[in-house]
Tab-separated table of C-alpha atoms (C1' of nucleotides) in Angstrom:
chain	number	residue	atom	x	y	z
G	12	MET	CA	0.000	0.000	0.000
G	13	LYS	CA	2.878	2.296	-0.724
G	14	VAL	CA	3.029	5.851	-1.999
G	15	SER	CA	5.906	6.220	-4.464
G	16	SER	CA	8.709	8.715	-4.195
G	17	LYS	CA	7.189	10.793	-6.946
G	18	GLY	CA	4.057	11.440	-4.968
G	19	GLU	CA	5.966	12.117	-1.782
G	20	TYR	CA	8.451	14.440	-3.482
G	21	ALA	CA	5.713	16.308	-5.311
G	22	LEU	CA	4.011	17.023	-2.013
G	23	ARG	CA	7.303	18.107	-0.448
G	24	ALA	CA	7.858	20.526	-3.297
G	25	LEU	CA	4.324	21.851	-3.064
G	26	LEU	CA	4.836	22.467	0.639
G	27	VAL	CA	7.978	24.502	-0.027
G	28	LEU	CA	6.191	26.499	-2.700
G	29	GLY	CA	3.195	26.927	-0.452
G	30	GLU	CA	5.360	28.415	2.271
G	31	ASN	CA	6.674	30.888	-0.284
G	32	HIS	CA	3.374	31.657	-1.875
G	33	GLY	CA	3.723	34.346	-4.548
G	34	LYS	CA	7.489	34.106	-4.610
G	35	VAL	CA	9.605	32.425	-7.259
G	36	VAL	CA	11.636	29.542	-5.857
G	37	SER	CA	14.449	27.968	-7.885
G	38	ILE	CA	14.709	24.227	-8.395
G	39	GLN	CA	18.021	24.486	-6.603
G	40	GLU	CA	16.404	25.796	-3.456
G	41	ILE	CA	13.530	23.344	-3.611
G	42	SER	CA	16.126	20.617	-3.952
G	43	GLU	CA	17.910	21.733	-0.802
G	44	ARG	CA	14.757	21.924	1.242
G	45	THR	CA	13.251	18.639	0.050
G	46	LEU	CA	16.457	16.589	-0.215
G	47	VAL	CA	15.557	15.566	-3.743
G	48	THR	CA	18.105	15.858	-6.550
G	49	VAL	CA	17.699	18.732	-8.978
G	50	ASN	CA	17.502	16.353	-11.911
G	51	TYR	CA	14.695	14.335	-10.441
G	52	LEU	CA	12.806	17.402	-9.302
G	53	GLU	CA	12.833	18.719	-12.853
G	54	GLN	CA	10.662	15.821	-13.922
G	55	ILE	CA	8.256	16.235	-11.069
G	56	LEU	CA	7.916	20.008	-11.167
G	57	LEU	CA	7.369	19.974	-14.888
G	58	LYS	CA	4.563	17.527	-14.437
G	59	LEU	CA	2.990	19.643	-11.715
G	60	LYS	CA	3.262	22.620	-14.037
G	61	LYS	CA	1.534	20.814	-16.882
G	62	LEU	CA	-1.203	19.798	-14.475
G	63	GLY	CA	-1.794	23.444	-13.645
G	64	TYR	CA	-0.449	23.547	-10.112
G	65	LEU	CA	2.619	25.650	-10.861
G	66	GLU	CA	3.912	28.382	-13.114
G	67	SER	CA	7.535	28.728	-14.094
G	68	LYS	CA	9.863	31.602	-14.797
G	69	ARG	CA	12.961	31.020	-16.891
G	70	GLY	CA	16.350	32.603	-16.832
G	71	THR	CA	18.308	34.175	-14.023
G	72	ASN	CA	16.258	34.339	-10.859
G	73	GLY	CA	13.839	31.940	-12.445
G	74	GLY	CA	12.070	29.114	-10.730
G	75	TYR	CA	8.595	27.928	-9.890
G	76	ILE	CA	5.612	29.637	-8.310
G	77	LEU	CA	2.491	28.106	-6.838
G	78	LYS	CA	-0.395	28.989	-9.100
G	79	ARG	CA	-3.391	28.004	-7.027
G	80	ASN	CA	-4.294	28.879	-3.521
G	81	THR	CA	-3.061	26.417	-0.907
G	82	SER	CA	-6.602	25.798	0.256
G	83	GLU	CA	-7.565	24.768	-3.250
G	84	ILE	CA	-4.947	22.098	-3.641
G	85	ASN	CA	-6.434	18.787	-2.721
G	86	ILE	CA	-4.042	16.065	-1.622
G	87	GLY	CA	-6.150	13.214	-2.950
G	88	GLU	CA	-6.139	14.855	-6.346
G	89	VAL	CA	-2.363	15.355	-6.339
G	90	ILE	CA	-1.754	11.737	-5.457
G	91	ARG	CA	-4.217	10.503	-8.065
G	92	VAL	CA	-2.628	12.437	-10.915
G	93	LEU	CA	0.881	11.407	-9.928
G	94	GLU	CA	0.282	7.822	-8.903
G	95	GLY	CA	-3.033	6.694	-10.278
G	96	PRO	CA	-6.139	5.557	-8.413
G	97	LEU	CA	-6.290	5.407	-4.630
G	98	SER	CA	-8.100	2.078	-4.746
G	99	PRO	CA	-6.034	-0.922	-3.687
G	100	MET	CA	-7.626	-2.987	-6.460
G	101	GLY	CA	-8.852	-2.192	-9.961
G	102	CYS	CA	-12.314	-3.646	-9.288
G	103	ALA	CA	-12.926	-1.044	-6.570
G	104	SER	CA	-11.530	1.917	-8.435
G	105	ILE	CA	-13.871	4.695	-9.443
G	106	THR	CA	-11.426	6.600	-11.611
G	107	LYS	CA	-9.888	3.525	-13.299
G	108	TYR	CA	-12.300	0.655	-12.874
G	109	LYS	CA	-10.990	-2.657	-14.071
G	110	ALA	CA	-13.378	-5.554	-14.571
G	111	CYS	CA	-12.704	-8.931	-13.002
G	112	GLN	CA	-14.229	-12.264	-13.878
G	113	LEU	CA	-14.903	-13.114	-10.257
G	114	GLU	CA	-16.688	-9.878	-9.526
G	115	PRO	CA	-20.320	-11.062	-9.514
G	116	THR	CA	-19.742	-13.269	-6.496
G	117	CYS	CA	-16.546	-11.703	-5.124
G	118	GLN	CA	-16.366	-11.512	-1.344
G	119	LEU	CA	-13.315	-9.277	-1.455
G	120	LYS	CA	-14.615	-6.400	-3.502
G	121	PRO	CA	-16.639	-4.938	-0.609
G	122	LEU	CA	-13.443	-4.881	1.424
G	123	TRP	CA	-11.428	-3.148	-1.265
G	124	SER	CA	-14.244	-0.690	-1.758
G	125	LEU	CA	-14.283	0.100	1.914
G	126	VAL	CA	-10.532	0.616	1.952
G	127	ARG	CA	-10.710	2.815	-1.107
G	128	ASP	CA	-13.530	4.900	0.323
G	129	THR	CA	-11.681	5.340	3.585
G	130	ILE	CA	-8.424	6.431	1.993
G	131	ALA	CA	-10.253	8.721	-0.406
G	132	TYR	CA	-12.233	10.196	2.430
G	133	VAL	CA	-9.093	11.174	4.293
G	134	LEU	CA	-7.063	12.423	1.346
G	135	ASP	CA	-9.841	14.225	-0.479
G	136	GLN	CA	-10.643	16.262	2.600
G	137	THR	CA	-7.071	17.355	3.130
G	138	THR	CA	-5.649	20.410	1.395
G	139	LEU	CA	-2.153	21.792	1.116
G	140	GLU	CA	-3.180	24.478	3.556
G	141	ASP	CA	-4.110	21.844	6.115
G	142	LEU	CA	-0.649	20.347	5.862
G	143	LEU	CA	1.077	23.709	6.097
G	144	GLU	CA	-0.841	24.517	9.242
G	145	ASN	CA	-0.361	21.075	10.726
G	146	ARG	CA	-4.089	20.771	10.849
G	147	LEU	CA	-5.459	17.498	9.631
G	148	THR	CA	-9.040	17.312	8.628
G	149	PHE	CA	-11.235	16.507	11.538
G	150	ILE	CA	-13.400	13.646	10.474
G	151	LYS	CA	-16.797	13.608	12.044
G	152	GLY	CA	-17.854	10.161	13.100
G	153	ASP	CA	-21.307	10.527	11.637
G	154	ASP	CA	-19.884	11.489	8.276
G	155	LEU	CA	-17.815	8.394	8.289
G	156	LEU	CA	-20.733	6.148	9.078
G	157	GLY	CA	-22.586	7.522	6.131
G	158	PHE	CA	-20.530	5.830	3.468
G	159	LYS	CA	-19.862	2.567	5.148
G	160	ARG	CA	-21.448	-0.686	4.164
G	161	THR	CA	-22.637	-2.310	7.339
G	162	ASN	CA	-24.973	-5.131	6.413
T	18	MET	CA	-1.664	2.319	-2.984
T	19	LYS	CA	-2.036	-1.101	-4.542
T	20	VAL	CA	-2.442	-4.541	-3.075
T	21	SER	CA	-0.413	-7.072	-5.052
T	22	SER	CA	-1.703	-10.213	-6.653
T	23	LYS	CA	-0.145	-12.311	-3.932
T	24	GLY	CA	-2.213	-10.674	-1.228
T	25	GLU	CA	-5.365	-10.830	-3.289
T	26	TYR	CA	-4.820	-14.459	-4.282
T	27	ALA	CA	-4.019	-15.488	-0.730
T	28	LEU	CA	-7.300	-14.033	0.449
T	29	ARG	CA	-9.160	-15.737	-2.387
T	30	ALA	CA	-7.648	-19.063	-1.383
T	31	LEU	CA	-8.451	-18.497	2.274
T	32	LEU	CA	-12.047	-17.761	1.343
T	33	VAL	CA	-12.326	-21.044	-0.557
T	34	LEU	CA	-10.794	-22.911	2.358
T	35	GLY	CA	-13.010	-21.066	4.784
T	36	GLU	CA	-16.102	-22.140	2.902
T	37	ASN	CA	-14.899	-25.714	3.190
T	38	HIS	CA	-13.795	-25.530	6.768
T	39	GLY	CA	-12.601	-28.912	8.022
T	40	LYS	CA	-12.427	-30.389	4.533
T	41	VAL	CA	-9.282	-30.987	2.498
T	42	VAL	CA	-9.296	-28.990	-0.732
T	43	SER	CA	-6.779	-29.746	-3.482
T	44	ILE	CA	-4.669	-27.046	-5.086
T	45	GLN	CA	-6.369	-28.008	-8.320
T	46	GLU	CA	-9.783	-27.122	-6.965
T	47	ILE	CA	-8.580	-23.930	-5.317
T	48	SER	CA	-7.078	-22.991	-8.654
T	49	GLU	CA	-10.381	-23.445	-10.438
T	50	ARG	CA	-12.320	-21.419	-7.915
T	51	THR	CA	-9.818	-18.579	-7.635
T	52	LEU	CA	-8.668	-18.416	-11.273
T	53	VAL	CA	-5.047	-18.603	-10.181
T	54	THR	CA	-2.625	-21.050	-11.799
T	55	VAL	CA	-1.706	-24.143	-9.830
T	56	ASN	CA	1.996	-23.298	-9.984
T	57	TYR	CA	1.535	-19.854	-8.550
T	58	LEU	CA	-0.869	-21.067	-5.882
T	59	GLU	CA	1.748	-23.542	-4.678
T	60	GLN	CA	3.980	-20.666	-3.656
T	61	ILE	CA	1.221	-18.813	-1.906
T	62	LEU	CA	-0.342	-21.756	-0.091
T	63	LEU	CA	3.038	-22.945	1.107
T	64	LYS	CA	3.681	-19.550	2.587
T	65	LEU	CA	0.298	-19.505	4.300
T	66	LYS	CA	1.072	-22.936	5.672
T	67	LYS	CA	4.416	-21.818	7.064
T	68	LEU	CA	2.704	-18.869	8.656
T	69	GLY	CA	0.367	-21.239	10.455
T	70	TYR	CA	-2.855	-20.527	8.614
T	71	LEU	CA	-3.102	-23.858	6.831
T	72	GLU	CA	-2.279	-27.518	7.176
T	73	SER	CA	-1.538	-29.755	4.244
T	74	LYS	CA	-2.156	-33.365	3.421
T	75	ARG	CA	-0.004	-35.070	0.848
T	76	GLY	CA	-0.715	-37.859	-1.575
T	77	THR	CA	-3.919	-38.865	-3.292
T	78	ASN	CA	-6.879	-36.869	-2.013
T	79	GLY	CA	-4.387	-34.481	-0.465
T	80	GLY	CA	-4.691	-30.751	-0.331
T	81	TYR	CA	-4.968	-27.932	2.158
T	82	ILE	CA	-7.148	-27.389	5.204
T	83	LEU	CA	-7.780	-24.227	7.132
T	84	LYS	CA	-6.140	-24.559	10.516
T	85	ARG	CA	-7.574	-21.640	12.421
T	86	ASN	CA	-11.146	-20.605	12.889
T	87	THR	CA	-12.371	-18.125	10.281
T	88	SER	CA	-13.167	-15.618	13.007
T	89	GLU	CA	-9.567	-15.755	14.148
T	90	ILE	CA	-8.037	-14.879	10.817
T	91	ASN	CA	-7.421	-11.196	10.683
T	92	ILE	CA	-7.222	-9.599	7.246
T	93	GLY	CA	-4.784	-6.892	8.280
T	94	GLU	CA	-2.440	-9.555	9.559
T	95	VAL	CA	-2.658	-11.605	6.360
T	96	ILE	CA	-1.883	-8.583	4.220
T	97	ARG	CA	1.001	-7.532	6.432
T	98	VAL	CA	2.734	-10.893	6.320
T	99	LEU	CA	2.298	-11.221	2.585
T	100	GLU	CA	2.908	-7.641	1.494
T	101	GLY	CA	4.623	-5.832	4.294
T	102	PRO	CA	3.456	-2.819	6.302
T	103	LEU	CA	0.125	-1.153	5.673
T	104	SER	CA	1.666	2.287	6.007
T	105	PRO	CA	2.009	4.239	2.766
T	106	MET	CA	5.408	5.507	3.907
T	107	GLY	CA	8.219	4.031	6.017
T	108	CYS	CA	8.224	6.952	8.429
T	109	ALA	CA	4.664	6.189	9.481
T	110	SER	CA	5.051	2.459	9.727
T	111	ILE	CA	4.754	0.825	13.118
T	112	THR	CA	5.869	-2.634	12.062
T	113	LYS	CA	8.721	-1.470	9.801
T	114	TYR	CA	9.599	2.058	10.776
T	115	LYS	CA	12.128	3.721	8.529
T	116	ALA	CA	13.846	6.904	9.658
T	117	CYS	CA	13.891	9.978	7.441
T	118	GLN	CA	16.124	12.995	7.671
T	119	LEU	CA	13.222	15.403	7.253
T	120	GLU	CA	11.168	13.831	9.996
T	121	PRO	CA	11.651	16.390	12.786
T	122	THR	CA	9.897	19.109	10.816
T	123	CYS	CA	7.998	16.989	8.315
T	124	GLN	CA	4.523	18.209	7.490
T	125	LEU	CA	3.652	15.042	5.641
T	126	LYS	CA	4.228	12.469	8.328
T	127	PRO	CA	0.994	13.295	10.171
T	128	LEU	CA	-0.862	12.663	6.939
T	129	TRP	CA	0.795	9.317	6.303
T	130	SER	CA	0.176	8.351	9.904
T	131	LEU	CA	-3.469	9.180	9.547
T	132	VAL	CA	-3.727	7.138	6.373
T	133	ARG	CA	-1.927	4.241	7.980
T	134	ASP	CA	-4.126	4.333	11.050
T	135	THR	CA	-7.249	4.452	8.942
T	136	ILE	CA	-6.296	1.532	6.746
T	137	ALA	CA	-5.119	-0.489	9.729
T	138	TYR	CA	-8.317	0.300	11.568
T	139	VAL	CA	-10.419	-1.123	8.777
T	140	LEU	CA	-8.323	-4.180	7.975
T	141	ASP	CA	-7.462	-5.148	11.533
T	142	GLN	CA	-11.107	-5.239	12.466
T	143	THR	CA	-12.064	-7.477	9.584
T	144	THR	CA	-11.840	-11.256	9.828
T	145	LEU	CA	-12.189	-13.991	7.263
T	146	GLU	CA	-15.547	-14.773	8.796
T	147	ASP	CA	-16.704	-11.228	8.114
T	148	LEU	CA	-15.824	-11.614	4.457
T	149	LEU	CA	-17.493	-14.997	4.175
T	150	GLU	CA	-20.695	-13.609	5.629
T	151	ASN	CA	-20.521	-10.436	3.557
T	152	ARG	CA	-20.513	-8.514	6.769
T	153	LEU	CA	-17.985	-5.748	6.994
T	154	THR	CA	-16.937	-4.474	10.358
T	155	PHE	CA	-19.184	-1.749	11.557
T	156	ILE	CA	-16.945	1.090	12.560
T	157	LYS	CA	-18.264	3.167	15.396
T	158	GLY	CA	-17.721	6.867	14.868
T	159	ASP	CA	-16.524	7.432	18.394
T	160	ASP	CA	-13.913	4.739	18.064
T	161	LEU	CA	-12.615	6.392	14.998
T	162	LEU	CA	-12.322	9.782	16.594
T	163	GLY	CA	-10.190	8.324	19.308
T	164	PHE	CA	-7.109	7.781	17.255
T	165	LYS	CA	-7.264	10.795	15.058
T	166	ARG	CA	-4.945	13.744	15.335
T	167	THR	CA	-7.116	16.794	15.218
T	168	ASN	CA	-5.061	19.757	16.349
Q	23	DT	C1'	3.366	-49.898	-7.088
Q	24	DA	C1'	1.415	-46.278	-9.797
Q	25	DA	C1'	-1.027	-42.185	-9.639
Q	26	DA	C1'	-2.187	-38.216	-7.301
Q	27	DT	C1'	-0.877	-35.021	-4.831
Q	28	DG	C1'	2.152	-31.541	-1.908
Q	29	DT	C1'	7.452	-29.469	-1.528
Q	30	DT	C1'	11.119	-26.912	-2.786
Q	31	DG	C1'	14.117	-24.010	-5.085
Q	32	DA	C1'	15.856	-22.184	-9.207
Q	33	DC	C1'	14.718	-19.614	-12.988
Q	34	DT	C1'	12.735	-15.923	-16.122
Q	35	DA	C1'	10.287	-12.164	-18.357
Q	36	DA	C1'	8.051	-7.890	-17.969
Q	37	DA	C1'	6.992	-3.730	-15.633
Q	38	DG	C1'	7.626	-0.065	-12.672
Q	39	DG	C1'	10.369	2.834	-9.707
Q	40	DA	C1'	14.033	5.881	-9.097
Q	41	DG	C1'	16.792	8.340	-10.778
Q	42	DT	C1'	20.851	10.336	-14.303
Q	43	DC	C1'	22.373	12.931	-18.065
Q	44	DA	C1'	23.028	15.902	-21.861
Q	45	DA	C1'	21.700	19.019	-25.237
Q	46	DC	C1'	18.770	22.761	-25.704
Q	47	DA	C1'	15.840	27.250	-24.963
Q	48	DT	C1'	15.091	31.368	-22.628
Q	49	DT	C1'	15.797	35.210	-19.714
Q	50	DT	C1'	18.215	38.658	-17.224
Q	51	DA	C1'	22.037	41.073	-15.217
Q	52	DA	C1'	26.402	42.878	-16.060
K	6	DT	C1'	25.436	42.116	-26.334
K	7	DT	C1'	26.901	38.322	-24.156
K	8	DA	C1'	27.595	35.126	-20.377
K	9	DA	C1'	25.528	33.005	-16.629
K	10	DA	C1'	21.642	31.214	-14.542
K	11	DT	C1'	18.029	29.076	-14.925
K	12	DG	C1'	13.908	26.048	-16.881
K	13	DT	C1'	12.694	22.158	-20.874
K	14	DT	C1'	12.774	17.941	-22.880
K	15	DG	C1'	13.574	13.312	-23.899
K	16	DA	C1'	16.458	9.503	-23.944
K	17	DC	C1'	18.814	6.451	-21.103
K	18	DT	C1'	20.205	3.355	-17.208
K	19	DC	C1'	20.011	0.614	-13.191
K	20	DC	C1'	17.559	-1.825	-9.837
K	21	DT	C1'	13.820	-4.033	-7.572
K	22	DT	C1'	9.516	-6.075	-7.536
K	23	DT	C1'	5.902	-8.579	-9.500
K	24	DA	C1'	4.112	-12.331	-11.473
K	25	DG	C1'	4.680	-15.997	-12.644
K	26	DT	C1'	6.960	-20.909	-14.835
K	27	DC	C1'	9.220	-25.162	-14.376
K	28	DA	C1'	11.330	-29.352	-12.964
K	29	DA	C1'	12.904	-32.596	-9.831
K	30	DC	C1'	11.532	-34.517	-5.655
K	31	DA	C1'	8.789	-36.555	-1.417
K	32	DT	C1'	4.841	-38.651	0.340
K	33	DT	C1'	0.560	-40.948	0.610
K	34	DT	C1'	-3.181	-43.883	-0.661
K	35	DA	C1'	-6.053	-46.649	-3.698
DNA sequence: TAAATGTTGACTAAAGGAGTCAACATTTAA
DNA sequence: TTAAATGTTGACTCCTTTAGTCAACATTTA
């Protein structure tokens, strides 16, 4: 159930850029603060730019700037675009559903669906701002009950 | 955040054996019911045997038998032994903690911890019996609040 | 004793993860 | 105007994991 380095590093970079909202930050500096090599960051930042999270400025004093507001950057979304679906299994994925021959009578699918829903619930409610302020989304018990299969 | 085929197939096999509790089921039959090749199942069943979930009977009419009671087989445990920690990141893993240089000031670790706790909460409360009876663990809201960081 | 099974370990092929590198394009400060 | 500092792009490599396959062997029972 791992998150890959790309997802982790992307979030690290977004945190650095979020702390410097409005300011241009060079790859070099992001590299120092995230402990990710410049070369590898290039790949990741470029992808985040193409996805609309960042803007770039070339030349001397160039770098990257956060485009959106930190409260509008959803962690679940970032992880999905960088790593694919949150679901542990294709059969339970909403964004990339994959059929399975056993599905009609599968006793595991409800479990995978529950896991997916739970992960999605946590990550989709968390924004970059929440992380910057060390404030994780408070999950109301009743909300949680709402989407759970209990029969 | 994927579960590998080994974890999925192991659970499929356990479900077949759970349905036939007390009876010997041949690899051949498990293969037919799970759609996993006999050769691959051998690996997986042997591992489950070594871990104490199954017993085997050799020779004609041989096969595997579920050793423990279905209500005593914990899904979180099965996934951990076959796939490793549930945590999406080493820094948030309890069973296989991995240090990280950024940890003292890391703004991501609380997120990974929350994800880990949530996944573990769901899987550790689910037993093979629950799956067989299509009854997923009912998660009380108050219980859930208890382990959540909310500051 | 032959056939049906489990046991074990070596092997392989493909995919994904984690980066590296180099040539290039653009901007800005000197 | 030019050199230095950056971002851009794509090809490339190395490693690990995943997902099996296969074959020789051991044991049991009809």
